[in-house]
Coordinates of C-alpha atoms (C1' of nucleotides) in Angstrom, one line a residue:
Chain Y
M281 CA -18.4 -61.4 67.2
S282 CA -17.6 -60.5 70.8
H283 CA -14.0 -60.9 69.9
F284 CA -14.1 -58.2 67.3
A285 CA -12.2 -55.7 69.5
P286 CA -9.4 -58.0 70.8
L287 CA -8.7 -59.4 67.4
I288 CA -8.3 -56.2 65.5
Q289 CA -6.3 -54.6 68.4
A290 CA -3.8 -57.6 68.5
W291 CA -3.6 -57.3 64.8
Y292 CA -3.0 -53.6 65.1
R293 CA -0.2 -53.8 67.6
Q294 CA 1.7 -56.1 65.3
N295 CA 1.0 -54.4 62.0
H296 CA 0.2 -50.6 62.2
R297 CA 2.2 -47.9 60.4
K298 CA 4.1 -45.4 62.4
L299 CA 2.4 -42.1 61.9
P300 CA 3.5 -38.7 63.5
W301 CA 0.0 -37.8 65.0
R302 CA 0.0 -41.3 66.7
E303 CA 2.9 -40.3 68.9
T304 CA 1.1 -37.5 70.7
K305 CA -1.8 -37.0 73.1
S306 CA -2.0 -33.3 72.3
A307 CA -5.7 -32.6 71.4
Y308 CA -4.6 -29.5 69.3
K309 CA -2.1 -31.7 67.1
I310 CA -4.6 -34.5 66.8
W311 CA -7.2 -32.1 65.7
L312 CA -4.9 -30.7 63.1
S313 CA -4.1 -34.1 61.8
E314 CA -7.8 -35.2 61.7
V315 CA -8.9 -32.2 59.7
I316 CA -6.1 -32.6 57.3
M317 CA -6.8 -36.2 56.8
Q318 CA -10.5 -35.7 56.0
Q319 CA -11.1 -37.2 52.6
T320 CA -7.4 -37.3 52.1
R321 CA -4.9 -40.2 51.9
V322 CA -2.1 -40.5 54.5
D323 CA 0.6 -40.1 51.9
Q324 CA -1.0 -36.9 50.7
G325 CA -1.6 -35.3 53.9
K326 CA 1.5 -36.2 56.0
S327 CA 3.7 -33.3 54.8
Y328 CA 0.9 -30.8 55.5
Y329 CA 0.7 -32.1 59.0
Y330 CA 4.4 -31.3 59.6
K331 CA 4.0 -27.9 58.0
F332 CA 1.1 -26.9 60.2
V333 CA 2.7 -28.2 63.5
E334 CA 5.8 -26.3 62.6
N335 CA 4.2 -23.0 61.6
F336 CA 1.5 -23.0 64.2
P337 CA 3.0 -24.8 67.3
T338 CA 0.0 -23.7 69.5
V339 CA -3.7 -23.1 68.8
Q340 CA -2.9 -19.5 69.7
D341 CA -0.4 -19.3 66.9
L342 CA -3.1 -20.6 64.5
A343 CA -5.8 -18.2 65.8
N344 CA -3.5 -15.2 65.3
A345 CA -2.5 -16.0 61.8
D346 CA -4.1 -14.4 58.8
E347 CA -6.5 -16.6 56.9
Q348 CA -4.5 -16.0 53.8
E349 CA -1.5 -17.5 55.4
V350 CA -3.5 -20.6 56.5
L351 CA -4.9 -21.0 53.0
R352 CA -1.4 -20.7 51.6
L353 CA -0.1 -23.5 53.7
W354 CA -3.1 -25.6 52.7
Q355 CA -2.5 -24.9 49.0
G356 CA -2.6 -28.2 46.9
L357 CA -4.5 -30.0 49.6
G358 CA -8.0 -29.3 48.3
Y359 CA -11.3 -28.9 50.1
Y360 CA -10.2 -25.4 51.1
S361 CA -13.2 -24.9 53.4
R362 CA -11.3 -27.1 55.8
A363 CA -8.6 -24.5 56.1
R364 CA -11.0 -21.7 56.6
N365 CA -12.9 -23.6 59.2
L366 CA -9.7 -24.7 60.9
H367 CA -8.7 -21.0 61.3
T368 CA -12.2 -20.2 62.6
A369 CA -12.2 -23.0 65.1
A370 CA -8.7 -22.0 66.4
K371 CA -10.3 -18.5 67.1
Q372 CA -13.2 -20.3 68.7
V373 CA -10.8 -22.2 71.1
V374 CA -9.1 -18.9 72.1
N375 CA -12.3 -16.8 72.4
E376 CA -15.0 -19.4 73.8
F377 CA -12.7 -21.9 75.6
N378 CA -10.2 -19.6 77.1
G379 CA -7.5 -20.9 74.8
V380 CA -7.8 -24.5 76.2
F381 CA -8.8 -27.2 73.7
P382 CA -12.2 -28.6 74.7
D383 CA -11.9 -32.0 76.4
N384 CA -15.4 -33.4 75.9
Y385 CA -17.3 -34.6 72.8
K386 CA -19.9 -31.8 72.8
G387 CA -17.3 -29.0 73.2
I388 CA -15.1 -30.6 70.5
K389 CA -17.9 -31.0 68.1
S390 CA -19.0 -27.4 68.5
L391 CA -15.9 -26.3 66.7
K392 CA -16.2 -25.3 63.1
G393 CA -15.3 -28.0 60.6
V394 CA -15.6 -30.8 63.3
G395 CA -18.4 -33.3 62.7
D396 CA -19.1 -36.6 64.3
Y397 CA -16.1 -38.5 63.0
T398 CA -13.5 -35.9 63.8
A399 CA -15.1 -35.3 67.3
S400 CA -15.1 -39.0 68.0
A401 CA -11.6 -39.3 66.9
I402 CA -10.2 -36.5 69.1
A403 CA -12.2 -37.5 72.1
S404 CA -10.9 -41.0 71.9
F405 CA -7.3 -40.3 70.8
A406 CA -6.6 -37.4 73.1
Y407 CA -9.0 -38.0 76.0
D408 CA -9.6 -41.8 75.9
L409 CA -13.4 -41.2 75.8
P410 CA -15.6 -44.1 74.5
H411 CA -16.7 -42.6 71.1
A412 CA -16.7 -44.8 68.2
V413 CA -15.3 -43.4 64.9
L414 CA -17.2 -43.9 61.7
D415 CA -15.0 -42.9 58.7
G416 CA -14.7 -44.5 55.3
N417 CA -12.7 -47.4 56.8
A418 CA -15.0 -48.2 59.6
F419 CA -18.0 -48.1 57.2
R420 CA -16.3 -50.7 55.0
V421 CA -15.1 -52.9 57.8
L422 CA -18.4 -52.9 59.6
S423 CA -20.6 -53.3 56.4
R424 CA -18.6 -56.4 55.5
F425 CA -18.3 -57.9 59.0
F426 CA -22.0 -57.7 59.5
N427 CA -22.7 -58.3 55.8
D428 CA -25.1 -55.3 55.8
A429 CA -26.0 -53.6 52.5
T430 CA -27.7 -50.6 54.0
P431 CA -26.5 -47.7 51.8
I432 CA -23.8 -45.9 53.9
D433 CA -24.5 -42.4 52.4
T434 CA -28.1 -42.1 53.9
G435 CA -29.5 -41.1 57.2
Q436 CA -30.5 -44.7 57.7
G437 CA -26.9 -45.9 56.9
T438 CA -25.3 -43.5 59.5
K439 CA -27.8 -44.8 62.1
V440 CA -27.2 -48.4 61.4
F441 CA -23.5 -48.4 61.1
K442 CA -23.0 -46.0 64.2
A443 CA -24.9 -48.5 66.2
Y444 CA -22.7 -51.3 64.9
A445 CA -19.6 -49.3 65.8
E446 CA -20.7 -48.5 69.2
E447 CA -21.6 -52.2 69.7
V448 CA -18.2 -53.5 68.9
L449 CA -16.2 -50.6 70.5
N450 CA -13.8 -51.5 73.2
R451 CA -14.8 -49.0 75.9
E452 CA -11.6 -49.9 78.0
N453 CA -9.4 -48.6 75.2
P454 CA -11.3 -46.6 72.6
A455 CA -8.2 -45.0 71.3
E456 CA -6.5 -48.1 70.3
F457 CA -9.7 -49.7 69.1
N458 CA -10.5 -46.8 66.8
Q459 CA -7.0 -46.7 65.3
A460 CA -7.3 -50.4 64.8
I461 CA -10.5 -50.4 62.9
M462 CA -9.3 -47.7 60.6
E463 CA -5.9 -49.2 60.1
M464 CA -7.5 -52.5 59.3
G465 CA -9.8 -51.0 56.7
A466 CA -6.8 -49.1 55.1
M467 CA -4.4 -52.0 54.9
V468 CA -6.5 -55.2 54.8
C469 CA -10.2 -54.7 54.4
K470 CA -9.5 -52.5 51.2
P471 CA -12.1 -51.2 48.8
K472 CA -11.0 -53.2 45.7
N473 CA -9.0 -56.3 46.7
P474 CA -9.8 -57.1 50.3
D475 CA -6.9 -59.2 51.7
C476 CA -9.2 -61.7 53.5
E477 CA -6.5 -64.2 53.9
N478 CA -4.7 -62.0 56.2
C479 CA -7.6 -60.6 58.1
P480 CA -7.9 -61.0 61.8
L481 CA -11.8 -61.2 61.5
S482 CA -11.9 -63.6 58.6
D483 CA -13.4 -66.5 60.9
S484 CA -16.3 -64.3 61.9
C485 CA -16.7 -62.0 58.9
L486 CA -20.4 -62.6 57.8
S487 CA -19.9 -61.2 54.2
L488 CA -17.0 -63.6 53.8
R489 CA -19.1 -66.5 54.9
E490 CA -22.4 -65.7 53.3
G491 CA -21.8 -62.9 50.8
D492 CA -19.2 -61.1 48.9
P493 CA -17.0 -58.5 50.7
K494 CA -16.1 -56.8 47.4
L495 CA -19.7 -55.8 46.9
L496 CA -19.7 -53.9 50.2
P497 CA -20.2 -51.2 51.3
V498 CA -23.2 -50.0 49.2
K499 CA -23.6 -46.4 48.2
S500 CA -26.8 -44.9 46.8
K501 CA -25.6 -41.5 45.4
K502 CA -23.7 -40.9 42.1
V503 CA -21.4 -38.2 41.7
K504 CA -22.5 -35.6 39.3
V505 CA -19.8 -34.1 37.2
T506 CA -20.1 -30.7 35.5
T507 CA -17.9 -29.4 32.7
K508 CA -16.8 -25.8 32.7
Y509 CA -14.6 -23.7 30.3
F510 CA -12.4 -21.1 32.0
H511 CA -10.7 -18.5 29.9
Y512 CA -7.9 -16.9 31.9
L513 CA -6.7 -13.5 30.7
I514 CA -3.0 -12.8 31.0
Y515 CA -1.0 -9.7 30.1
P516 CA 2.7 -10.7 30.2
S517 CA 4.4 -8.3 32.5
K518 CA 6.4 -8.4 35.7
E519 CA 3.1 -7.2 37.4
I520 CA 0.8 -10.1 37.4
Q521 CA -2.9 -9.3 37.7
L522 CA -4.9 -11.7 39.9
I523 CA -8.4 -11.6 41.4
K524 CA -9.5 -13.0 44.8
R525 CA -12.4 -15.4 44.3
E526 CA -15.4 -14.5 46.5
G527 CA -18.9 -15.8 46.9
K528 CA -19.8 -19.4 46.9
G529 CA -18.1 -21.8 44.5
I530 CA -14.7 -23.5 44.6
W531 CA -11.4 -21.9 45.6
Q532 CA -13.3 -19.3 47.9
N533 CA -10.7 -16.6 48.9
M534 CA -8.0 -17.9 46.8
Y535 CA -6.3 -16.1 43.8
E536 CA -6.5 -16.7 40.1
F537 CA -6.1 -14.8 36.8
P538 CA -9.1 -12.7 35.7
K539 CA -11.3 -14.9 33.6
L540 CA -14.4 -15.5 31.5
E541 CA -16.3 -18.6 32.8
L542 CA -18.4 -20.4 30.2
E543 CA -20.7 -23.4 30.3
E544 CA -19.6 -24.7 26.8
R545 CA -16.9 -24.7 24.4
K546 CA -16.7 -21.6 22.1
L547 CA -14.7 -20.5 19.2
K548 CA -11.9 -18.1 19.7
S549 CA -13.8 -15.4 17.8
E550 CA -16.8 -15.8 20.1
V551 CA -14.6 -15.8 23.3
N552 CA -12.9 -12.7 21.9
K553 CA -16.1 -10.8 21.5
M554 CA -17.2 -11.6 25.1
V555 CA -13.9 -10.6 26.5
E556 CA -14.0 -7.2 24.6
D557 CA -17.4 -6.5 26.0
K558 CA -16.6 -7.5 29.6
F559 CA -13.0 -6.5 30.0
D560 CA -12.2 -4.1 27.1
V561 CA -9.1 -6.0 26.0
K562 CA -8.4 -8.3 23.0
L563 CA -7.1 -11.8 22.9
L564 CA -3.7 -12.1 21.1
K565 CA -2.9 -15.7 21.2
K566 CA -3.4 -19.0 23.2
I567 CA -0.6 -19.6 25.7
S568 CA -1.8 -23.0 26.8
E569 CA -4.7 -25.2 27.4
E570 CA -5.2 -27.5 30.5
K571 CA -7.7 -30.0 31.7
H572 CA -8.1 -29.8 35.4
I573 CA -10.0 -32.9 36.7
L574 CA -11.8 -32.6 40.1
T575 CA -14.2 -35.0 41.7
H576 CA -17.2 -33.0 40.7
Q577 CA -15.9 -30.7 38.1
H578 CA -14.0 -31.1 34.8
I579 CA -12.4 -27.7 34.1
N580 CA -11.2 -26.9 30.5
A581 CA -8.8 -23.9 31.1
T582 CA -7.4 -21.8 28.3
F583 CA -4.9 -19.3 29.1
W584 CA -4.9 -16.4 26.7
E585 CA -2.4 -13.6 26.2
V586 CA -4.2 -10.2 25.9
N587 CA -3.1 -7.0 24.3
E588 CA -3.0 -4.8 27.5
M589 CA -3.5 -4.7 31.2
L590 CA -7.0 -5.2 32.4
H591 CA -8.7 -2.1 33.6
D592 CA -10.7 -4.1 36.3
E593 CA -10.4 -2.3 39.6
K594 CA -10.9 -5.5 41.5
T595 CA -7.5 -7.0 40.4
V596 CA -4.4 -7.0 42.5
K597 CA -1.0 -6.7 40.9
V598 CA 1.8 -8.9 42.3
D599 CA 5.4 -9.8 41.2
L600 CA 6.6 -13.3 41.0
E601 CA 8.2 -12.9 44.6
T602 CA 5.1 -11.8 46.3
I603 CA 2.8 -14.2 44.6
N604 CA 4.4 -16.8 46.8
D605 CA 2.4 -15.4 49.8
L606 CA -1.0 -15.8 48.1
P607 CA -3.1 -19.0 48.1
L608 CA -3.5 -20.3 44.6
P609 CA -5.4 -23.2 43.1
R610 CA -3.2 -26.0 41.8
L611 CA -4.3 -25.1 38.3
I612 CA -2.8 -21.7 38.7
E613 CA 0.2 -22.8 40.6
R614 CA 1.0 -25.2 37.8
F615 CA 0.6 -22.6 35.1
L616 CA 3.0 -20.3 37.0
E617 CA 5.6 -23.1 37.3
N618 CA 5.5 -23.7 33.7
N619 CA 5.3 -20.1 32.4
A620 CA 7.3 -18.0 34.9
M621 CA 9.2 -16.5 31.8
L622 CA 6.0 -14.6 31.0
F623 CA 6.4 -12.6 34.1
G624 CA 10.1 -11.8 34.0
S625 CA 11.5 -8.3 33.9
D626 CA 9.8 -6.2 31.2
G627 CA 7.6 -9.2 30.4
V628 CA 10.3 -10.4 28.0
K629 CA 9.8 -14.0 27.0
Chain E
dA1290 C1' -32.1 -35.7 51.9
dA1291 C1' -29.4 -33.7 48.4
dG1292 C1' -25.8 -30.8 46.7
dC1293 C1' -21.3 -29.0 47.0
dC1294 C1' -16.5 -28.8 47.9
dG1295 C1' -10.0 -30.6 45.5
dG1296 C1' -6.5 -33.1 44.3
dG1297 C1' -4.2 -37.3 43.6
dG1298 C1' -3.2 -42.3 43.7
dA1299 C1' -4.7 -47.0 42.7
dA1300 C1' -6.7 -50.6 40.0
Chain T
dT1120 C1' -12.0 -44.6 33.1
dT1121 C1' -13.7 -45.4 37.9
dC1122 C1' -13.4 -45.4 42.7
dC1123 C1' -12.3 -43.4 46.9
dC1124 C1' -9.5 -41.3 50.4
dA1125 C1' -8.9 -40.6 59.0
dG1126 C1' -16.0 -35.8 56.0
dG1127 C1' -18.5 -31.6 57.0
dC1128 C1' -21.3 -27.6 55.7
dT1129 C1' -25.1 -25.5 53.2
dT1130 C1' -29.5 -25.6 51.2

DNA sequence: AAGCCGGGGAA
DNA sequence: TTCCCAGGCTT
């Protein structure tokens, strides 16, 4: 096992994908890429990396932007707290670090939205500091290599696997080592069908010898999924009424149609009664119904045409042009794509 | 420690 | 369907 690092690094030099953020030593750009890639596949995040580097060439540019502009660029990527925290962190760099991106682990990790993984990644990739990354890939590679069934989503798991990671880390070249363990996990030591025949560690992998790689890593928690029923209210007009989501839940600070949110499915007559009580408008007809599936929420969305504009003072009215400046959940973005005719001149369909 | 937060691709 | 992706914050 003392050959862990040289084996995966030799493999990495021969087999790695060419990715834009691997071509730079800019801590700022590496930070952007790492936050964008949190819980996100490379194919999904790559175009967002290009967009952010293009729109915000420097951390000052990002700090000076409006949060709404940042969220709009993030639209469709999900986990929007990452975008809000990214913006906060840029302002931290400007205000607390004199506009210079911090160059040590502690300073990096003090930035909003930067945890142990991201701080270790930036410290090693940008500054060649010896911090081992522990992401989903590293958890998988290490749990299999050491044949360790400690649940990774517990305090004990974090402790155990961080120790493994630090043990095998190549302190002479932490940057390449960290890239290598993650790339190996993504390309070879895959979740479902690990390609053990082509694995550089197959000779010394304990789970391959004594156990079953496919059974690792172990997770203890189960995802709890809740179902919700959203009833969106739409008055066809070239003035589109939207509301900014505030408070806690999902899509914070993003825009959607005014809506009634219910815990269970209701008949139209019941929905209509509640809508009349709350908004003082009537449901005319159902425009469409969509299922929006998220990791922890199944949203049943019904889009209703109503008989008049809502009187709610918290709504904003925008046309089809300016709506392009507002951050929208994918559910709303998709509805607008399919129903733009509702909001043409005079609301003519 | 447990709960919460998106969206999409792969098997 | 189920799993998981270059995780982190709040409670």
